[in-house]
Amino acid sequence: MSFEVPDDRKYSSEHEWVETTDGTARIGITDFAQDELGDVVFVELPDEGEELSQGEEFGVVESIKAVSDLYSPVNATVTAVNDALADQPELVNDDPFGEGWMLEVELAEDDGLDELLSAEEYREQIE
């Protein structure tokens, strides 16, 4: 099976993606992760202003098959949460790299981006 893996992002081995733009970033889970989870029915995310540390849990995704922790791919501070997911958690399944994004963050000086996987490296991991 082939999964979408956009080249303009970095990826964690825990299946989160990061798209960066001038010191800020958007975070979500990958197409592979949403497929493994099945139909997402609930998403729990942190509050704005919360500090995230790379590799630490920041939320939970609940599907009809499982409950899965979300892990921060970077060191950052939450600046926005995708409130649409409260009423439409299925956006994570329908559009994981677009409308199904989870957080917007301001990257810390030591953001940890260099430790993440490229799209090519992530593709190799999930094949």
mmCIF file of C-alpha atoms in Angstrom, residues 4 7-8 15-16 22 34 38 40 43 50 54 59 62 66 77-78 80 89 92 94 100 103-106 118-119 127:
data_model
loop_
_atom_site.group_PDB
_atom_site.id
_atom_site.type_symbol
_atom_site.label_atom_id
_atom_site.label_comp_id
_atom_site.label_asym_id
_atom_site.label_seq_id
_atom_site.Cartn_x
_atom_site.Cartn_y
_atom_site.Cartn_z
ATOM 1 C CA GLU A 4 1.146 10.106 0.949
ATOM 2 C CA ASP A 7 8.464 16.209 0.551
ATOM 3 C CA ASP A 8 8.047 19.655 2.189
ATOM 4 C CA HIS A 15 4.554 9.232 12.724
ATOM 5 C CA GLU A 16 4.082 12.963 13.345
ATOM 6 C CA ASP A 22 9.834 31.238 9.252
ATOM 7 C CA GLN A 34 -4.211 7.729 10.437
ATOM 8 C CA GLY A 38 -8.685 3.631 11.620
ATOM 9 C CA VAL A 40 -10.620 8.804 14.420
ATOM 10 C CA VAL A 43 -8.567 14.167 19.512
ATOM 11 C CA GLU A 50 1.903 25.058 26.515
ATOM 12 C CA GLN A 54 10.711 16.805 21.579
ATOM 13 C CA GLY A 59 -2.029 14.668 23.304
ATOM 14 C CA GLU A 62 -8.789 7.936 19.893
ATOM 15 C CA ALA A 66 -7.205 2.160 19.594
ATOM 16 C CA THR A 77 5.416 26.521 22.287
ATOM 17 C CA VAL A 78 1.816 25.957 21.161
ATOM 18 C CA ALA A 80 -2.795 27.573 18.005
ATOM 19 C CA PRO A 89 -12.083 14.488 14.355
ATOM 20 C CA VAL A 92 -7.449 13.602 10.639
ATOM 21 C CA ASP A 94 -9.797 12.709 5.492
ATOM 22 C CA GLY A 100 -6.501 17.598 9.759
ATOM 23 C CA LEU A 103 -1.079 22.314 16.294
ATOM 24 C CA GLU A 104 0.671 25.480 15.247
ATOM 25 C CA VAL A 105 3.790 26.190 17.265
ATOM 26 C CA GLU A 106 6.599 28.682 17.672
ATOM 27 C CA SER A 118 13.313 13.516 5.666
ATOM 28 C CA ALA A 119 10.371 12.430 3.517
ATOM 29 C CA GLU A 127 7.587 0.446 3.586
#
